Short mmCIF file of N, CA and C in Angstrom, two decimals:
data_model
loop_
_atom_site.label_atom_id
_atom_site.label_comp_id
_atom_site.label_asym_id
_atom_site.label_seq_id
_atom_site.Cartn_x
_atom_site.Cartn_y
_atom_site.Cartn_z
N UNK A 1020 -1.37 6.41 -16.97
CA UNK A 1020 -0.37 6.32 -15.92
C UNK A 1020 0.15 4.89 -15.85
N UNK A 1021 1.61 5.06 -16.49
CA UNK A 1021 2.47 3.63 -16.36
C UNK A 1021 3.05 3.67 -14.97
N UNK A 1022 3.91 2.38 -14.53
CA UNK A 1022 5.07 2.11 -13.87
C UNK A 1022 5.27 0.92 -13.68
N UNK A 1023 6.59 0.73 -12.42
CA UNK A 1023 6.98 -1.13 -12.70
C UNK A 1023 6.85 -1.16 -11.09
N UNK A 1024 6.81 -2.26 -10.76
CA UNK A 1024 7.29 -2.82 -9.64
C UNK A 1024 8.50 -2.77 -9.45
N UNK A 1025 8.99 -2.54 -8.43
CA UNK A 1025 10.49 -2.64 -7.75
C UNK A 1025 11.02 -3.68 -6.93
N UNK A 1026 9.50 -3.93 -5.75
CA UNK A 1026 10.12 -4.89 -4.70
C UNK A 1026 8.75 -5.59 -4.67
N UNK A 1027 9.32 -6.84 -4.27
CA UNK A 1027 7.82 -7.30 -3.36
C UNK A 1027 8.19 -8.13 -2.68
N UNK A 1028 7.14 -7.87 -0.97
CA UNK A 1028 7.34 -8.46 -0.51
C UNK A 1028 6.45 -9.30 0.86
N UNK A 1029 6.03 -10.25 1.73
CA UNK A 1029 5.19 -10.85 2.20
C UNK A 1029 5.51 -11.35 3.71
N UNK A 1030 5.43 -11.14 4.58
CA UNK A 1030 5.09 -11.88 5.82
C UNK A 1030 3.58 -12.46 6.50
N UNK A 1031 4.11 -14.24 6.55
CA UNK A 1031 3.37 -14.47 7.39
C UNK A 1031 2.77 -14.65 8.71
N UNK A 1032 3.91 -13.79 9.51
CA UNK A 1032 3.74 -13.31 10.88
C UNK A 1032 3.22 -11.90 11.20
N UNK A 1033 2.67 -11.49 12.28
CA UNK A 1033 2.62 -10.10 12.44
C UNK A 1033 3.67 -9.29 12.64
N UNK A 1034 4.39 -8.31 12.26
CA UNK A 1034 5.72 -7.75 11.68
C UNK A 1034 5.71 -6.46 11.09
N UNK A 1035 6.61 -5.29 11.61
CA UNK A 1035 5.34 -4.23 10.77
C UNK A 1035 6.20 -4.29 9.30
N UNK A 1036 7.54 -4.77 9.50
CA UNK A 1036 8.72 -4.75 8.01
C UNK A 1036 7.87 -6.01 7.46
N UNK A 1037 8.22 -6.05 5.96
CA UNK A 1037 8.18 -7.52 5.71
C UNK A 1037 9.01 -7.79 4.65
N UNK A 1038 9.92 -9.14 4.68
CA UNK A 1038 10.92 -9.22 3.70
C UNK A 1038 10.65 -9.55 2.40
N UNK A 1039 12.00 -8.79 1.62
CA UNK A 1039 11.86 -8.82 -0.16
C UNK A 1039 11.52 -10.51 -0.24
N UNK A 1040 10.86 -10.58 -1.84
CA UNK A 1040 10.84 -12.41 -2.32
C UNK A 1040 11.14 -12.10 -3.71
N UNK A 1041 11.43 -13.08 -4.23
CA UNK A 1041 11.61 -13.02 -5.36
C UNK A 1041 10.24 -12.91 -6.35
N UNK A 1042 9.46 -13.30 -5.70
CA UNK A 1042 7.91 -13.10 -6.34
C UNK A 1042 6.96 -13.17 -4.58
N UNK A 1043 5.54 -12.64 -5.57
CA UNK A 1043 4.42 -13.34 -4.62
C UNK A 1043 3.03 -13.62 -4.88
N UNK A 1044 2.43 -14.23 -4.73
CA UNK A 1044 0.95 -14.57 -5.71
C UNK A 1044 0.13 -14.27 -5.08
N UNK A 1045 -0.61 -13.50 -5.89
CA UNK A 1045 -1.89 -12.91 -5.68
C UNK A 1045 -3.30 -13.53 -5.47
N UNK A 1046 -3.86 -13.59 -4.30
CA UNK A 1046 -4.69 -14.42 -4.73
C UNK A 1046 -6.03 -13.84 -4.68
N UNK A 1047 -7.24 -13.81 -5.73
CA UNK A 1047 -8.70 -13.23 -6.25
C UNK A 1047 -9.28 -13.22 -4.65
N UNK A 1048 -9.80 -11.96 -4.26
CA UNK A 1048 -10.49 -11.90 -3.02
C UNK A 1048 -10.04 -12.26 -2.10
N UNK A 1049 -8.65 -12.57 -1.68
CA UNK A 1049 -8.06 -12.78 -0.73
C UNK A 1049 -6.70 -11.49 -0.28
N UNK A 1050 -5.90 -11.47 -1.50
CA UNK A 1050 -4.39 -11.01 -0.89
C UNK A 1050 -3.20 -11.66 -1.38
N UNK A 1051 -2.44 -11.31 -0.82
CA UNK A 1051 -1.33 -12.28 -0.76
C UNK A 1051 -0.67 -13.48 0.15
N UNK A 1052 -1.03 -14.35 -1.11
CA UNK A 1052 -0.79 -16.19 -0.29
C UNK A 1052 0.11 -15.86 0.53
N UNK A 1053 -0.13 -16.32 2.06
CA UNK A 1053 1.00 -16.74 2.93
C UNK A 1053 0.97 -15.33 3.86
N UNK A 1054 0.44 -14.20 3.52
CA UNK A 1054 0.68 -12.84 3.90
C UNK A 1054 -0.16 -12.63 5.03
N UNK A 1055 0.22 -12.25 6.28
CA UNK A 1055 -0.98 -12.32 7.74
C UNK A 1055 -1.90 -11.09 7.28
N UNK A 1056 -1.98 -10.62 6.24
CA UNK A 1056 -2.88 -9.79 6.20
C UNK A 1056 -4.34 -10.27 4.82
N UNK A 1057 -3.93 -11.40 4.41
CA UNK A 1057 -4.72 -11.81 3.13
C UNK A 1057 -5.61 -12.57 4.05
N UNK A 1058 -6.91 -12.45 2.99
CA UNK A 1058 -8.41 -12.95 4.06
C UNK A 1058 -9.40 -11.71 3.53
N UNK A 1059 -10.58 -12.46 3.15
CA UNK A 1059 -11.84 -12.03 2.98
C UNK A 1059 -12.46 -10.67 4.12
N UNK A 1060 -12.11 -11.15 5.12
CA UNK A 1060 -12.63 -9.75 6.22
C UNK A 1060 -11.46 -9.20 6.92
N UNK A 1061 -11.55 -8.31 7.55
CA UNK A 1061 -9.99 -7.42 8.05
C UNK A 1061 -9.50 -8.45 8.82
N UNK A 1062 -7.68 -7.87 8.78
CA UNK A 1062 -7.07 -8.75 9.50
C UNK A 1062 -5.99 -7.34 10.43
N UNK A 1063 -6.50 -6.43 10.05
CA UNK A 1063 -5.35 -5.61 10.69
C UNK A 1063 -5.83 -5.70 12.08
N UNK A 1064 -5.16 -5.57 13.55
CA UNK A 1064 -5.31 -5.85 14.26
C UNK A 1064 -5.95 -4.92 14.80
N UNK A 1065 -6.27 -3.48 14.91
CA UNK A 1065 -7.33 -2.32 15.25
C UNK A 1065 -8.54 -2.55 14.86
N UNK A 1066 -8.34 -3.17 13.35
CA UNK A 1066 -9.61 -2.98 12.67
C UNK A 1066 -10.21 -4.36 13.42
N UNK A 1067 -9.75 -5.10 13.51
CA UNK A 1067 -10.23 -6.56 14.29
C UNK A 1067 -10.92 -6.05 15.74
N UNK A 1068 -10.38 -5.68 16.45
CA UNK A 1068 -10.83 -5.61 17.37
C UNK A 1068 -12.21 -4.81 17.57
N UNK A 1069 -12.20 -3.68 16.34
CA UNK A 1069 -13.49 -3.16 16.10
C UNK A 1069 -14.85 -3.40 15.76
N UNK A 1070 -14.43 -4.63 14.38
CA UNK A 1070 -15.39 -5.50 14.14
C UNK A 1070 -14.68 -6.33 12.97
N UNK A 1071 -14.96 -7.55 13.59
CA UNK A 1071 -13.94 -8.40 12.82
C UNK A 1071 -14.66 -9.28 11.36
N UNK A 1072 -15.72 -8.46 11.35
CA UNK A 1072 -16.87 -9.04 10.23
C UNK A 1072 -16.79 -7.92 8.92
N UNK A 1073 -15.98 -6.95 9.23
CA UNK A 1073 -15.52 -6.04 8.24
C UNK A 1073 -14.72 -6.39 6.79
N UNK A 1074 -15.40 -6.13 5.78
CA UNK A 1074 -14.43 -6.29 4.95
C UNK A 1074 -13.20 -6.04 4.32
N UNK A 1075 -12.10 -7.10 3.61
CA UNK A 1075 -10.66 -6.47 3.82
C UNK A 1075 -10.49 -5.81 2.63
N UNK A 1076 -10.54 -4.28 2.43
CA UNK A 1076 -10.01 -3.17 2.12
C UNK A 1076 -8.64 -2.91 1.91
N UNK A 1077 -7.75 -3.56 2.50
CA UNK A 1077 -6.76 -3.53 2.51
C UNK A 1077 -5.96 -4.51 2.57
N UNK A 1078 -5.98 -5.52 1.08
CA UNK A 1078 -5.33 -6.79 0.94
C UNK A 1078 -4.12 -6.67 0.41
N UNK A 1079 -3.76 -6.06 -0.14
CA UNK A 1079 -2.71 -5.66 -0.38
C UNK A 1079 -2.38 -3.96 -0.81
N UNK A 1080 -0.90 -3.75 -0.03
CA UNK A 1080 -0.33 -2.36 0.17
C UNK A 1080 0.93 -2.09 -0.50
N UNK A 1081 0.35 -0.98 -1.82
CA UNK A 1081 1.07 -0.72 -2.65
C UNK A 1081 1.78 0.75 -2.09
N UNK A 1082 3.79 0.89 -2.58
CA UNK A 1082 3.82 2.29 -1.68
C UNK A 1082 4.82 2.33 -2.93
N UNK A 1083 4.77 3.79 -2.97
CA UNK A 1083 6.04 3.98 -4.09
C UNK A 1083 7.46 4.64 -3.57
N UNK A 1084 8.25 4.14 -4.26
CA UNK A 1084 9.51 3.74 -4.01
C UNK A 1084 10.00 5.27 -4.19
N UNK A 1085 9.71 6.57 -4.74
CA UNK A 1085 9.79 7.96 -4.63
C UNK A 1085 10.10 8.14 -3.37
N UNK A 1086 9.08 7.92 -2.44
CA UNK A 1086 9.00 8.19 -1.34
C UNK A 1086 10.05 8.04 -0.98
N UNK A 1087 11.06 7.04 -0.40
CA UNK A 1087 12.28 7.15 0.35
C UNK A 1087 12.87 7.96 -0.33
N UNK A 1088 13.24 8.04 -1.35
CA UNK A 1088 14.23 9.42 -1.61
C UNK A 1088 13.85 10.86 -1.04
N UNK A 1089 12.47 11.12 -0.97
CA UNK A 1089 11.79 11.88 -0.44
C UNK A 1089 12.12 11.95 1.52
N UNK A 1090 12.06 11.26 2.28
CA UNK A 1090 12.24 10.97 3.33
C UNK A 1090 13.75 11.30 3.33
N UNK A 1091 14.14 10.43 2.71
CA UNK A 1091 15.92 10.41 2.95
C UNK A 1091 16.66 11.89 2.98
N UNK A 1092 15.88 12.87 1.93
CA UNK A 1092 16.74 14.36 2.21
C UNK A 1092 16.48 14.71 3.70
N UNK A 1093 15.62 14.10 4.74
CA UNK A 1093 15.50 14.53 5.90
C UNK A 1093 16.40 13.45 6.70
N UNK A 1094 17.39 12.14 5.87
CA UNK A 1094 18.21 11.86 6.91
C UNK A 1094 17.58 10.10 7.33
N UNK A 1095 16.46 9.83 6.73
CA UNK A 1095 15.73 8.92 7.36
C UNK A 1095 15.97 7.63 5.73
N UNK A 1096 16.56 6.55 6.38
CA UNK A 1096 16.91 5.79 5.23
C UNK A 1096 15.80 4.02 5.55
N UNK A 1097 15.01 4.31 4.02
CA UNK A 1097 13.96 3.10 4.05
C UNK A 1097 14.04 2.61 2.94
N UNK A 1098 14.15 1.41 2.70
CA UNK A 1098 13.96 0.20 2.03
C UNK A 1098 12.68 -0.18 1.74
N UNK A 1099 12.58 -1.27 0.66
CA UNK A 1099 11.21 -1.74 -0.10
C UNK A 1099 10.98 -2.72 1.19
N UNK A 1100 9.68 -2.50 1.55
CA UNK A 1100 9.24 -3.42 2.46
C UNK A 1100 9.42 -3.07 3.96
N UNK A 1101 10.52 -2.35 4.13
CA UNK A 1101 10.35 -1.83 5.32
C UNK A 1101 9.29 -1.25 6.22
N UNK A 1102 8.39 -0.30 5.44
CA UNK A 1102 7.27 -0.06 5.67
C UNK A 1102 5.84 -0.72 5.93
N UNK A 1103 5.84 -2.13 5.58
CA UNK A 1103 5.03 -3.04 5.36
C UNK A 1103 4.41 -3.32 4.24
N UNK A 1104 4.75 -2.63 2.99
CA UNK A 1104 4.32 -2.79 1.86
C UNK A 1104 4.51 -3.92 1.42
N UNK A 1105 3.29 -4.45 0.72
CA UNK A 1105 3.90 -5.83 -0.58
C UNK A 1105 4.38 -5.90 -1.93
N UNK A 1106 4.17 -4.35 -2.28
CA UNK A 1106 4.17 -4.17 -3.72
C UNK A 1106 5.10 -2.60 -3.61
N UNK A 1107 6.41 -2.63 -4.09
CA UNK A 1107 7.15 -1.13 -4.14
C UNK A 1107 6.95 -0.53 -5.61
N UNK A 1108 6.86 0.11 -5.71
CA UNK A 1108 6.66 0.64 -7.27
C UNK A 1108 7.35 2.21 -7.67
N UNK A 1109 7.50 2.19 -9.05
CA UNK A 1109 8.29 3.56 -9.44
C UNK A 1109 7.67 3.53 -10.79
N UNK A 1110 7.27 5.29 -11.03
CA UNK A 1110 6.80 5.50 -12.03
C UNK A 1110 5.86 6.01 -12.28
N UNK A 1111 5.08 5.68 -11.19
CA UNK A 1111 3.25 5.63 -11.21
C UNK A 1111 2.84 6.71 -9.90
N UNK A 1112 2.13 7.83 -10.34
CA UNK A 1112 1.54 8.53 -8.65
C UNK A 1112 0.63 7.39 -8.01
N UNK A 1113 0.86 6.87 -7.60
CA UNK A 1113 -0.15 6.19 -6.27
C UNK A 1113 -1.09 7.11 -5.62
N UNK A 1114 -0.95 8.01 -4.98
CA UNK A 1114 -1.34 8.84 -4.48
C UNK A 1114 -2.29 9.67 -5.22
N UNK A 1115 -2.42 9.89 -6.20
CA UNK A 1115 -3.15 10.73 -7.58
C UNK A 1115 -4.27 9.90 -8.05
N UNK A 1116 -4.10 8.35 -7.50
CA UNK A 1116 -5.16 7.72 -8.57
C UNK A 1116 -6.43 7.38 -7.88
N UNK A 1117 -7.27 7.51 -8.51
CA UNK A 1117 -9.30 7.70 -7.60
C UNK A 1117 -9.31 6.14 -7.30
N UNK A 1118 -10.25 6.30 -6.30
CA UNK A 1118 -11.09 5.10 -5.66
C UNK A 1118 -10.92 4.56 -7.32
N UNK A 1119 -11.16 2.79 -6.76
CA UNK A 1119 -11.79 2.30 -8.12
C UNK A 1119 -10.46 1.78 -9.43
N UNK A 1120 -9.82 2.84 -9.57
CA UNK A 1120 -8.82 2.17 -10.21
C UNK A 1120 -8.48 0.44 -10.59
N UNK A 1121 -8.21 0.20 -11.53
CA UNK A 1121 -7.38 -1.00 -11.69
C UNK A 1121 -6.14 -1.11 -11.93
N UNK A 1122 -5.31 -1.55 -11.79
CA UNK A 1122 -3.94 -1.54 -11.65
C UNK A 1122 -3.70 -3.34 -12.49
N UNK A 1123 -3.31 -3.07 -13.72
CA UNK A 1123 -3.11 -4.14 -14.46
C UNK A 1123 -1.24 -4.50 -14.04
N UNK A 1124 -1.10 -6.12 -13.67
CA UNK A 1124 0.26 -6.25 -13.13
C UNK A 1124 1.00 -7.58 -13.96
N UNK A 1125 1.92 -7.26 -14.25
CA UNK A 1125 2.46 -8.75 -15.06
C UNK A 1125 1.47 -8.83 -15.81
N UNK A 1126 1.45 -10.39 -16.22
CA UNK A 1126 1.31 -11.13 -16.81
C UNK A 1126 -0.84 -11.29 -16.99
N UNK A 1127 -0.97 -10.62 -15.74
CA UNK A 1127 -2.74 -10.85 -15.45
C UNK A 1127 -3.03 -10.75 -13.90
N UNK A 1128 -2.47 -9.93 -12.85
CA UNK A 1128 -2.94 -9.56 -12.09
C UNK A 1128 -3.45 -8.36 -12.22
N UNK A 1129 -4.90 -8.21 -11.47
CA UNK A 1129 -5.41 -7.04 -11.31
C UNK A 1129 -5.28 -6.47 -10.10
N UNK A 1130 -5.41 -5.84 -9.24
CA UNK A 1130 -5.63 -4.93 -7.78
C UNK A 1130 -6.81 -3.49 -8.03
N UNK A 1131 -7.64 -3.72 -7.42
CA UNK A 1131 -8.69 -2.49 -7.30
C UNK A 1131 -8.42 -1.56 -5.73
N UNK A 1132 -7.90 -0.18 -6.81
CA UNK A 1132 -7.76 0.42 -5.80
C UNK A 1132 -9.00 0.91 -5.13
N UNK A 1133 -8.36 1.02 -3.29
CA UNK A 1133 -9.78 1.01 -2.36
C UNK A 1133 -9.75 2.14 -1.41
N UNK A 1134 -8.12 2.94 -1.50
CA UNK A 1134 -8.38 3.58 -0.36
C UNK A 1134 -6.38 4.14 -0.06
N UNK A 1135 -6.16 4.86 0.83
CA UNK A 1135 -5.23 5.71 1.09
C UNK A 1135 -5.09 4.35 2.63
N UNK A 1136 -3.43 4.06 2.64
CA UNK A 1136 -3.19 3.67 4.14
C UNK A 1136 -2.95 4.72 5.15
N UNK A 1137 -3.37 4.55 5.98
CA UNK A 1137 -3.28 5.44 7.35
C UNK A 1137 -2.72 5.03 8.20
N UNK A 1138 -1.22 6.08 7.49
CA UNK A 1138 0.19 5.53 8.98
C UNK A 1138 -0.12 5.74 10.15
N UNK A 1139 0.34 5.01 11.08
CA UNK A 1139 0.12 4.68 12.34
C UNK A 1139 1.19 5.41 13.67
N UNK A 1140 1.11 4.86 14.59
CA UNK A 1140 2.70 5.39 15.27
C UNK A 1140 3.79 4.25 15.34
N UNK A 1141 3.53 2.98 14.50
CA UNK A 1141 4.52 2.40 14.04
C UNK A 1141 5.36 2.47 13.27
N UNK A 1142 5.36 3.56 13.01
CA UNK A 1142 6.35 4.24 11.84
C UNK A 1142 7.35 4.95 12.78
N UNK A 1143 6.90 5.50 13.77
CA UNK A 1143 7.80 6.05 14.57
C UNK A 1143 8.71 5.27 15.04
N UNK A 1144 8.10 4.02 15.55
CA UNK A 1144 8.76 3.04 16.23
C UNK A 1144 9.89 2.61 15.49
N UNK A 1145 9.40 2.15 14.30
CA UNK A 1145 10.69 1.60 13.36
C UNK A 1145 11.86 2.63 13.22
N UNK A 1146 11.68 3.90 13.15
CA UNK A 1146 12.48 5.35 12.67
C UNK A 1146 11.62 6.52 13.32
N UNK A 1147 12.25 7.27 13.98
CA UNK A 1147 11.74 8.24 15.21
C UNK A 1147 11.26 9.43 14.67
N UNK A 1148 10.16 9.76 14.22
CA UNK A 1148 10.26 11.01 13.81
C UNK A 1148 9.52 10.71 11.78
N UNK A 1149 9.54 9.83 11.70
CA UNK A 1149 9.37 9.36 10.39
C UNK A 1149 7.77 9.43 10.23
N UNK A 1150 6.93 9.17 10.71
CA UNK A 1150 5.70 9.63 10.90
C UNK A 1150 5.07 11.08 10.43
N UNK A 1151 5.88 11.95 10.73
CA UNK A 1151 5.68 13.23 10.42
C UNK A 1151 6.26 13.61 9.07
N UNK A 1152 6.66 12.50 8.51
CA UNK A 1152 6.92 12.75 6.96
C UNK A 1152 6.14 12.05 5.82
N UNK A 1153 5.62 11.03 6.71
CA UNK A 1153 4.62 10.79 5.59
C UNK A 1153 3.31 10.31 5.90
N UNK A 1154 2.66 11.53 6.80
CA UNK A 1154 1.40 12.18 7.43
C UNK A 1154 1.93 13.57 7.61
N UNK A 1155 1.39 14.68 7.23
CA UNK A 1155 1.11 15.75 7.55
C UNK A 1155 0.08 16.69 7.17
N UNK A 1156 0.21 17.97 6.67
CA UNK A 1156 -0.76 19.00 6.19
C UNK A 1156 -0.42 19.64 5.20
N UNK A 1157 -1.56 20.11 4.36
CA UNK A 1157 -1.01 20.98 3.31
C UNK A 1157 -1.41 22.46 3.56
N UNK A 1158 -1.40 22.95 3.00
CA UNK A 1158 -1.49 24.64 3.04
C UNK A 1158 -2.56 25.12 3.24
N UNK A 1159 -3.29 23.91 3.00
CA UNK A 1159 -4.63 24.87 3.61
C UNK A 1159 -5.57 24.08 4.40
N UNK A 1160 -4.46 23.44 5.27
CA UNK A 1160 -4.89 22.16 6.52
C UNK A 1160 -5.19 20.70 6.83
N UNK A 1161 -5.46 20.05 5.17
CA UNK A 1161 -6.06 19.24 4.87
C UNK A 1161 -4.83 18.36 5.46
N UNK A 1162 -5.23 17.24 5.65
CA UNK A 1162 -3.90 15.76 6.38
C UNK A 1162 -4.09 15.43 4.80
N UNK A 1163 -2.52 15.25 4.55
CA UNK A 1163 -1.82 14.60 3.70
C UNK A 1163 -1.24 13.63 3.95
N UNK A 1164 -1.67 11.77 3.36
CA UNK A 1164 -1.34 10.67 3.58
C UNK A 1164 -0.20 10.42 2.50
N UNK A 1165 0.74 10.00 2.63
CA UNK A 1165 1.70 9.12 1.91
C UNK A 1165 2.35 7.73 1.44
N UNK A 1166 1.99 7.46 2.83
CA UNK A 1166 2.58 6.05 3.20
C UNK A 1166 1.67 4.87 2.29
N UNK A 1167 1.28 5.20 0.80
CA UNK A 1167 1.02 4.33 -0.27
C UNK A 1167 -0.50 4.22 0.10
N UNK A 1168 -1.07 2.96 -0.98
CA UNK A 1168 -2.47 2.64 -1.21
C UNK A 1168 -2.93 1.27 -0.99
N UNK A 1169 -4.51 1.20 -0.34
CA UNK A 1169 -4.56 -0.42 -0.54
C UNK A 1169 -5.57 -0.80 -1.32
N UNK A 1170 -5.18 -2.24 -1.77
CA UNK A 1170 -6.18 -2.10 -2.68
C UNK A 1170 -6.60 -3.94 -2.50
N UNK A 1171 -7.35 -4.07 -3.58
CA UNK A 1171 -8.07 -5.96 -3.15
C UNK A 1171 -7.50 -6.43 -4.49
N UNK A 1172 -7.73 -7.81 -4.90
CA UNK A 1172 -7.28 -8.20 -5.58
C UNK A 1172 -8.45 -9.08 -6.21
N UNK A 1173 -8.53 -8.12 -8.10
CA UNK A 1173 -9.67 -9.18 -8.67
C UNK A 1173 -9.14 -10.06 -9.32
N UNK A 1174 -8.25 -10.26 -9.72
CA UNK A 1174 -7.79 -11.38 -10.76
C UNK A 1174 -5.87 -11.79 -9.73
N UNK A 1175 -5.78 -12.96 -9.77
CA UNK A 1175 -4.98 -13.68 -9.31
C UNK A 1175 -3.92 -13.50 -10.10
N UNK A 1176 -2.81 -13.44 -9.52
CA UNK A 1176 -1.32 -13.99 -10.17
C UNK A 1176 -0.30 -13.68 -9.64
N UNK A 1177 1.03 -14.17 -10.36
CA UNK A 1177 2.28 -14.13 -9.99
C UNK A 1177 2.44 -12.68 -9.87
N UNK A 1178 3.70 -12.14 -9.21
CA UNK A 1178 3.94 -10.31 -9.35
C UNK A 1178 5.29 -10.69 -8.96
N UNK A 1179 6.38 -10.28 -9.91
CA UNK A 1179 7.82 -9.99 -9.73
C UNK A 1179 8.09 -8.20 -10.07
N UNK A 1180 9.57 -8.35 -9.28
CA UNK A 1180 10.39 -6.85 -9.36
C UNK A 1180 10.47 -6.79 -10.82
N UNK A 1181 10.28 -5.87 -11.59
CA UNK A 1181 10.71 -5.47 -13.00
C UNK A 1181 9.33 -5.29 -13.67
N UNK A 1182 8.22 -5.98 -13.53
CA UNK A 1182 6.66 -6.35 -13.77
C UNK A 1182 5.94 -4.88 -14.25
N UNK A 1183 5.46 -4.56 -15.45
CA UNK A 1183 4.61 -3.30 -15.67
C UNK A 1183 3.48 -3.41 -14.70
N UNK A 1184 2.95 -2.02 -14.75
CA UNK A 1184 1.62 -1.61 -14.15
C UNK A 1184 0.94 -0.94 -14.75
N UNK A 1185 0.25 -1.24 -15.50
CA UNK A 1185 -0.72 -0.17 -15.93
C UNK A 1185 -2.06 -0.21 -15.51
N UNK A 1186 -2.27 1.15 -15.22
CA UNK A 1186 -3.40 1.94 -14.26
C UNK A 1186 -4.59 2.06 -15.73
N UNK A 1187 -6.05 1.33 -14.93
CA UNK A 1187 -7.15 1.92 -16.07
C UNK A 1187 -8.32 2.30 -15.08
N UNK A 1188 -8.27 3.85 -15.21
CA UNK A 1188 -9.16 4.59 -14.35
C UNK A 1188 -10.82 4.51 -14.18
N UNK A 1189 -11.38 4.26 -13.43
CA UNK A 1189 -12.46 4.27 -13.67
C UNK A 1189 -13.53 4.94 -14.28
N UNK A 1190 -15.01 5.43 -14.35
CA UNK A 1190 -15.21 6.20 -15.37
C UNK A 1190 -15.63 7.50 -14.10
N UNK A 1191 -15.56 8.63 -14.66
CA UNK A 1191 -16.23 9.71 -14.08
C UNK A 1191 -17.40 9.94 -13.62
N UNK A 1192 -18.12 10.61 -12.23
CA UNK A 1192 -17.01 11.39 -11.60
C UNK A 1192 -16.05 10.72 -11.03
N UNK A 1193 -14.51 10.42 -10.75
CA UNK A 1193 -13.79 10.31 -10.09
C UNK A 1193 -13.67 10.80 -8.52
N UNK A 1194 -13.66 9.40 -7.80
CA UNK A 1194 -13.47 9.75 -6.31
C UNK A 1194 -12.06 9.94 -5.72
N UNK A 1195 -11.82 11.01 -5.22
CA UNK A 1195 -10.48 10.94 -4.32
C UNK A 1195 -10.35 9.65 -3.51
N UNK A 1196 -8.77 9.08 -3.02
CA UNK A 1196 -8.41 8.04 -2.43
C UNK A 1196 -8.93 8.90 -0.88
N UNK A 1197 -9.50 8.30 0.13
CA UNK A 1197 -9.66 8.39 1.61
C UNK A 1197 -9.10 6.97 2.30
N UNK A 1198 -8.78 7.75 3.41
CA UNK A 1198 -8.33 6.30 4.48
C UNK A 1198 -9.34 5.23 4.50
N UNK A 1199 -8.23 4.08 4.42
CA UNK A 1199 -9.26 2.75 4.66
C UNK A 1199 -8.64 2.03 5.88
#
């Protein structure tokens, strides 16, 4: 499983959008430099308040760029980053790939995938109703997550729009992605 990057992008304020850059660097066990969410233990603000000695699971949030076209036949128009993602991508199921994964990027970044994001009701906020498109159920009840993957970062580097990805799966059995 190939694909490229599309967008990327970083805020260092709390924000649930965050704007395109022309690049952003990755940094080993941290995240992304400059990004209010990069840091060794959680920084999301639920998970903080829960226990702030937790580790961050979610240093960086990869979402694929499918998705809005997907959304959009219902009327609802989203952009790279809008969502809070740092990394937009096309090409690649996100969603399909097990715990564990590596995600080879450019030039020598790695990302280990860790887990499924679990949209919030800030999705609503940004676009009314948008929530229910990428959280719901499947046919035989199970909650279906969309809203992309997070993952940590073992090897450091630059990441631009255009940048391959190649996915090297871990070994078997393979774990399904669950909320982190």
């Amino acid at each position: 499983m190939n694909g490229h990057v599309t967008a990327v992008s970083s805020n260092g304020e709390y924000s649930f959008t965050k704007p395109n850059r022309d690049s952003i660097t990755l940094l080993a066990g941290l995240g992304v430099e400059g990004d209010v969410h990069a840091g060794v233990t959680v920084k999301h603000r639920s998970r903080v308040a829960q226990d702030p000695t937790q580790p961050n699971l979610r240093q960086v949030h990869l979402m694929h760029e499918e998705l809005f076209a997907e959304v959009g036949e219902d009327g609802f128009e989203v952009a790279p980053g809008e969502l809070g993602e740092n990394i937009t991508t096309r090409g690649i199921d996100l969603l399909a790939l097990p715990t564990g994964t590596l995600l080879r990027i450019g030039d020598g970044a790695v990302l280990e995938v860790t887990g499924l994001r679990n949209p919030c009701l800030q999705i609503d906020h940004f676009q009314d109703g948008l929530l229910k498109r990428v959280v719901g159920r499947d046919e035989a009840g199970n909650i279906v997550r969309k809203a992309g993957i997070m993952t940590v970062v073992r090897e450091g580097g630059v990441v631009r729009p255009g940048d391959t990805i190649e996915a090297e799966l871990p070994s078997e059995p393979h774990r399904p992605l669950e909320r982190v």
